[in-house]
Amino acid sequence: MEPTTEADQDVDDGIKQAVKPLNVGVIGVGSMGHHHARVYNQLDGATLVGVADADETRAQEVAEEFDTQATSQDELVKQVDAVSIAVPTKFHRDIAIECIANGVHVLIEKPLAASTDDGAEILEAAESAGVTVQVGHIEQFNPAIVELSEIIDPGKIIGVRAERLGPPPEREVHDNAVVDLMIHDIDIVRSLVAGGVNAVQGGGVREGRHATAVIEFDSGVVASLSASRLTQRKVRRLRVTEENRVIEVDYLDRSIEVYRRSQPEYVKDSEGGIQHREQSIIEQPQIPSYEPLKAELEEFIEAVVNGRSPKVDGDAGLNAVSLVEQINQEVEREQ
């Protein structure tokens, strides 16, 4: 065996450095933060070095479950390269700014912030510090939505209809239905429809627990959205109408159905006459099966390691917050 040269050792060190897992943590280990900790604990590209939560007992329980440490937020920020922030929305700005000031890359659970002003401040701080900001719009990683983005023709979209309905959740919810539920579909619609927004209408009842919105884009596309915590049936559905077909997505079972008509034809009947025939065709593309959160966190890790913009970057998150504000203004005006 030939002796290892200094150049060989440099190459080996470079490879080790390239594959070294990121030290990551989770701030806020409630329902969603708990899942972030679970998935980080499974990823080859990440080492879960700790979790933090205002509820120290909860933090300790999650830390024990995933064989990591429960620590204070300030201490955790000093130990990690990247962190997920999964706390109530009103705390997003202050926690994100602290992380960014320490050079820590952040994945902020949706929404990016409680207001566009807070969101803009986060993004300005991140740009100055040169750190990555990803926003946790997890539906972008739903296999059905990933497939939808491959098969739609943006130039032929006429309208979009989204429904996100269900009974009151068991978990504590601090945000209204627009911020907590509809924002998922706002983000999806913004990613599907090109161009800016021309007009927004909205309405709501029962202290914002049920809301509707209509978004008109400069292109002429109209999106109609509904979100509710008052219905007894859980619905997560998206319909995209194009010029020659309708594409329906069911988020819950992660399926797609494409409805279109066949080319019309004329056939002879049994008596020798001519009849017009046109059939409806339903296509069901095969959708791969994987966990959206795992795909989302893998995207975050890769974006940090490679220094590139993530799929759902800060600008996308800020655009969603801006539309949420406009819709909420309309909802409040109607009440």
Coordinates of C-alpha atoms in Angstrom, one line a residue:
M1 CA 0.0 0.0 0.0
E2 CA 1.3 3.4 -1.0
P3 CA 1.8 5.9 1.9
T4 CA -0.8 8.6 2.4
T5 CA 0.4 11.9 1.1
E6 CA -0.5 15.3 2.5
A7 CA -2.6 16.0 -0.6
D8 CA -4.5 12.7 -0.1
Q9 CA -5.2 13.7 3.5
D10 CA -6.5 17.1 2.4
V11 CA -8.9 15.3 0.0
D12 CA -10.1 12.9 2.7
D13 CA -10.6 15.8 5.2
G14 CA -12.6 17.7 2.5
I15 CA -14.8 14.7 1.9
K16 CA -15.4 14.2 5.6
Q17 CA -16.2 17.9 5.9
A18 CA -18.6 17.7 3.0
V19 CA -20.6 14.8 4.5
K20 CA -20.5 16.0 8.1
P21 CA -24.1 16.3 9.4
L22 CA -25.5 19.7 10.4
N23 CA -26.0 20.3 14.0
V24 CA -29.7 21.1 14.3
G25 CA -32.3 21.9 16.9
V26 CA -36.0 22.6 17.4
I27 CA -37.4 25.6 19.2
G28 CA -41.0 24.8 20.3
V29 CA -41.8 21.1 20.6
G30 CA -45.6 21.2 20.6
S31 CA -47.5 19.1 18.0
M32 CA -45.5 20.3 14.9
G33 CA -42.2 20.8 16.6
H34 CA -42.3 17.3 18.0
H35 CA -42.5 16.0 14.4
H36 CA -39.6 18.2 13.4
A37 CA -37.5 16.6 16.2
R38 CA -38.6 13.1 15.1
V39 CA -37.6 13.6 11.5
Y40 CA -34.3 15.4 12.2
N41 CA -33.5 12.4 14.4
Q42 CA -33.9 10.1 11.4
L43 CA -32.0 12.2 8.8
D44 CA -28.4 11.2 7.8
G45 CA -27.6 14.8 7.1
A46 CA -28.6 16.1 10.5
T47 CA -27.6 15.6 14.2
L48 CA -30.4 16.7 16.6
V49 CA -28.3 18.3 19.3
G50 CA -31.2 19.7 21.4
V51 CA -34.7 21.0 21.8
A52 CA -36.1 24.0 23.6
D53 CA -39.6 25.0 24.7
A54 CA -41.2 27.4 27.2
D55 CA -42.7 24.3 28.8
E56 CA -39.5 22.7 30.2
T57 CA -41.3 19.5 31.1
R58 CA -42.5 19.1 27.5
A59 CA -39.0 19.8 26.3
Q60 CA -37.5 17.2 28.6
E61 CA -40.1 14.6 27.4
V62 CA -39.2 15.1 23.8
A63 CA -35.5 15.2 24.5
E64 CA -35.7 11.8 26.2
E65 CA -37.8 10.4 23.4
F66 CA -35.2 11.2 20.8
D67 CA -32.1 10.8 22.9
T68 CA -31.0 14.5 22.8
Q69 CA -30.9 17.3 25.4
A70 CA -33.5 19.8 26.6
T71 CA -31.9 23.2 26.9
S72 CA -32.7 26.9 27.0
Q73 CA -33.3 28.7 23.7
D74 CA -30.2 30.9 24.2
E75 CA -28.0 27.8 24.8
L76 CA -29.4 25.9 21.9
V77 CA -28.8 28.7 19.5
K78 CA -25.1 28.6 20.4
Q79 CA -24.8 24.9 19.6
V80 CA -26.6 24.6 16.2
D81 CA -26.0 25.3 12.6
A82 CA -29.7 25.4 11.8
V83 CA -32.9 25.3 13.7
S84 CA -36.6 24.8 13.2
I85 CA -38.8 27.4 14.8
A86 CA -42.2 25.9 15.7
V87 CA -43.6 28.4 18.3
P88 CA -46.8 30.5 18.2
T89 CA -46.7 33.0 15.3
K90 CA -46.4 36.1 17.6
F91 CA -43.0 34.9 18.7
H92 CA -41.5 34.2 15.2
R93 CA -39.9 37.5 14.7
D94 CA -38.0 37.8 17.9
I95 CA -36.8 34.2 17.9
A96 CA -35.8 34.3 14.2
I97 CA -33.9 37.5 14.7
E98 CA -31.9 36.0 17.7
C99 CA -31.0 32.9 15.6
I100 CA -30.0 34.9 12.6
A101 CA -27.8 37.2 14.8
N102 CA -25.9 34.1 15.8
G103 CA -25.5 32.9 12.2
V104 CA -28.0 30.1 12.6
H105 CA -30.1 29.1 9.5
V106 CA -33.8 29.0 10.2
L107 CA -36.8 27.0 9.1
I108 CA -39.8 29.0 10.3
E109 CA -43.1 27.1 10.5
K110 CA -45.8 28.9 8.6
P111 CA -46.6 31.7 8.6
L112 CA -43.3 33.4 8.3
A113 CA -44.4 36.1 10.8
A114 CA -47.4 37.8 12.3
S115 CA -47.2 40.7 9.9
T116 CA -45.4 41.7 6.7
D117 CA -43.4 44.3 8.7
D118 CA -42.1 41.5 11.0
G119 CA -41.5 39.2 8.0
A120 CA -39.5 41.9 6.1
E121 CA -37.4 42.5 9.2
I122 CA -36.5 38.8 9.4
L123 CA -35.6 38.7 5.7
E124 CA -33.5 41.8 5.9
A125 CA -31.6 40.4 8.9
A126 CA -31.0 37.1 7.1
E127 CA -29.7 38.8 4.0
S128 CA -27.3 40.8 6.0
A129 CA -26.1 37.8 7.9
G130 CA -26.0 35.5 4.9
V131 CA -28.1 32.8 6.4
T132 CA -30.9 30.7 4.9
V133 CA -34.6 31.2 5.6
Q134 CA -37.1 28.5 4.7
V135 CA -40.8 28.7 5.5
G136 CA -42.7 25.6 6.6
H137 CA -45.4 25.5 4.0
I138 CA -45.5 21.7 4.1
E139 CA -48.1 21.3 1.4
Q140 CA -45.5 22.2 -1.2
F141 CA -43.9 18.9 -0.4
N142 CA -47.2 16.9 -0.5
P143 CA -46.5 14.3 -3.3
A144 CA -49.8 15.2 -5.0
I145 CA -48.9 18.8 -5.2
V146 CA -45.4 18.0 -6.5
E147 CA -47.0 15.9 -9.2
L148 CA -49.6 18.6 -9.9
S149 CA -46.8 21.2 -10.5
E150 CA -45.4 18.8 -13.2
I151 CA -48.7 18.3 -15.1
I152 CA -50.4 21.6 -15.1
D153 CA -50.1 24.2 -17.9
P154 CA -49.8 27.6 -16.1
G155 CA -50.7 29.4 -19.3
K156 CA -54.1 27.6 -19.5
I157 CA -55.3 28.0 -16.0
I158 CA -58.7 29.7 -15.7
G159 CA -59.5 29.3 -12.1
V160 CA -58.6 27.6 -8.9
R161 CA -60.8 26.4 -6.0
A162 CA -59.5 25.3 -2.6
E163 CA -61.3 23.9 0.4
R164 CA -59.6 23.3 3.8
L165 CA -62.4 22.4 6.2
G166 CA -62.8 20.4 9.4
P167 CA -64.0 20.3 13.0
P168 CA -62.3 22.2 15.8
P169 CA -58.9 20.7 16.4
E170 CA -57.9 19.1 19.7
R171 CA -54.7 21.2 19.8
E172 CA -54.6 24.8 21.0
V173 CA -54.8 27.2 18.0
H174 CA -53.7 30.8 18.4
D175 CA -54.4 31.9 14.8
N176 CA -57.7 32.3 12.9
A177 CA -58.7 30.0 10.1
V178 CA -57.1 32.3 7.4
V179 CA -53.7 32.2 9.2
D180 CA -53.8 28.6 10.4
L181 CA -55.5 26.9 7.5
M182 CA -56.1 29.0 4.4
I183 CA -52.5 30.2 4.2
H184 CA -51.6 26.7 3.0
D185 CA -53.7 27.2 -0.1
I186 CA -52.7 30.8 -0.5
D187 CA -49.1 29.6 -0.8
I188 CA -50.0 26.8 -3.3
V189 CA -52.1 29.2 -5.5
R190 CA -49.4 31.8 -5.5
S191 CA -46.9 29.1 -6.7
L192 CA -49.3 27.8 -9.4
V193 CA -50.5 31.1 -10.9
A194 CA -48.0 33.5 -12.5
G195 CA -48.2 37.2 -12.1
G196 CA -49.3 39.6 -9.4
V197 CA -52.5 40.0 -7.5
N198 CA -55.1 42.5 -8.8
A199 CA -57.8 42.3 -6.2
V200 CA -58.7 40.5 -3.0
Q201 CA -62.1 39.9 -1.4
G202 CA -62.9 38.1 1.9
G203 CA -65.5 37.3 4.4
G204 CA -65.8 35.4 7.7
V205 CA -68.0 34.4 10.6
R206 CA -67.6 33.2 14.2
E207 CA -64.5 35.1 15.1
G208 CA -62.6 34.1 12.0
R209 CA -63.2 30.3 12.5
H210 CA -64.8 30.1 9.1
A211 CA -63.6 32.3 6.2
T212 CA -63.8 32.6 2.4
A213 CA -61.7 34.6 0.0
V214 CA -61.5 35.4 -3.7
I215 CA -58.2 36.4 -5.2
E216 CA -58.1 37.8 -8.7
F217 CA -54.7 37.8 -10.5
D218 CA -53.4 40.2 -13.1
S219 CA -53.6 37.3 -15.6
G220 CA -57.4 37.1 -15.1
V221 CA -57.2 33.8 -13.1
V222 CA -59.6 33.8 -10.2
A223 CA -58.9 31.7 -7.1
S224 CA -61.7 30.9 -4.6
L225 CA -60.6 29.7 -1.1
S226 CA -62.5 28.4 1.9
A227 CA -61.2 27.6 5.4
S228 CA -63.1 26.4 8.4
R229 CA -62.8 24.9 11.8
L230 CA -66.6 24.6 12.1
T231 CA -67.5 21.7 9.7
Q232 CA -67.9 18.1 10.9
R233 CA -66.3 16.7 7.8
K234 CA -62.6 17.1 7.2
V235 CA -61.9 18.2 3.6
R236 CA -58.5 19.2 2.0
R237 CA -59.2 19.6 -1.7
L238 CA -57.8 21.7 -4.6
R239 CA -59.4 22.0 -8.1
V240 CA -57.5 23.6 -11.0
T241 CA -59.6 24.4 -14.1
E242 CA -57.7 24.7 -17.3
E243 CA -59.1 25.4 -20.8
N244 CA -59.5 21.8 -21.7
R245 CA -59.4 19.9 -18.4
V246 CA -60.0 19.9 -14.7
I247 CA -57.5 18.6 -12.2
E248 CA -58.6 17.7 -8.7
V249 CA -56.2 17.1 -5.8
D250 CA -57.1 15.4 -2.6
Y251 CA -54.5 16.4 0.0
L252 CA -55.6 13.8 2.5
D253 CA -55.2 10.7 0.4
R254 CA -52.6 12.4 -1.8
S255 CA -54.4 11.6 -5.1
I256 CA -55.0 13.4 -8.4
E257 CA -57.8 13.0 -10.9
V258 CA -57.7 14.6 -14.3
Y259 CA -61.0 15.1 -16.1
R260 CA -61.1 15.9 -19.8
R261 CA -63.2 15.1 -22.8
S262 CA -62.1 13.0 -25.7
Q263 CA -62.1 14.3 -29.3
P264 CA -65.6 14.3 -30.6
E265 CA -66.4 11.7 -33.3
Y266 CA -69.3 10.8 -35.5
V267 CA -70.3 7.1 -35.7
K268 CA -73.1 5.2 -37.5
D269 CA -75.9 3.9 -35.5
S270 CA -77.7 0.5 -36.1
E271 CA -80.0 2.1 -38.6
G272 CA -77.3 3.7 -40.7
G273 CA -77.7 7.2 -39.2
I274 CA -74.9 9.4 -37.9
Q275 CA -74.5 10.1 -34.2
H276 CA -72.2 12.5 -32.4
R277 CA -70.2 10.9 -29.6
E278 CA -68.0 12.5 -27.0
Q279 CA -66.6 10.7 -23.9
S280 CA -65.4 12.0 -20.6
I281 CA -62.0 10.6 -19.6
I282 CA -60.7 10.4 -16.1
E283 CA -57.0 9.9 -15.6
Q284 CA -55.4 9.1 -12.2
P285 CA -51.7 9.7 -12.2
Q286 CA -49.6 7.4 -10.0
I287 CA -48.4 9.4 -7.0
P288 CA -45.2 8.3 -5.1
S289 CA -45.5 7.8 -1.4
Y290 CA -43.2 9.6 1.1
E291 CA -43.5 11.8 4.1
P292 CA -43.8 15.5 3.2
L293 CA -42.1 16.7 6.4
K294 CA -39.1 14.5 5.7
A295 CA -38.9 16.0 2.2
E296 CA -39.2 19.5 3.6
L297 CA -36.5 19.1 6.1
E298 CA -34.2 17.4 3.6
E299 CA -34.7 20.4 1.4
F300 CA -33.8 22.7 4.2
I301 CA -30.6 20.8 5.0
E302 CA -29.6 20.7 1.4
A303 CA -30.2 24.4 0.9
V304 CA -28.1 25.2 3.9
V305 CA -25.2 22.9 2.9
N306 CA -25.2 24.0 -0.7
G307 CA -25.9 27.7 0.0
R308 CA -28.8 27.8 -2.4
S309 CA -32.3 29.2 -2.1
P310 CA -34.9 26.7 -0.8
K311 CA -38.1 25.7 -2.6
V312 CA -40.2 27.8 -0.2
D313 CA -37.9 30.8 0.6
G314 CA -38.5 33.9 2.7
D315 CA -40.0 35.8 -0.2
A316 CA -42.6 33.1 -0.8
G317 CA -43.4 33.2 2.9
L318 CA -43.7 37.0 2.9
N319 CA -46.0 37.0 -0.1
A320 CA -48.3 34.6 1.7
V321 CA -48.4 36.8 4.8
S322 CA -49.2 39.8 2.7
L323 CA -52.3 38.1 1.2
V324 CA -53.3 36.8 4.6
E325 CA -53.3 40.4 5.9
Q326 CA -55.4 41.6 2.9
I327 CA -57.9 38.8 3.4
N328 CA -58.1 39.4 7.1
Q329 CA -58.8 43.1 6.6
E330 CA -61.7 42.1 4.3
V331 CA -63.0 39.6 6.9
E332 CA -62.9 42.2 9.7
R333 CA -64.7 44.7 7.5
E334 CA -67.5 42.2 6.9
Q335 CA -68.0 41.3 10.5

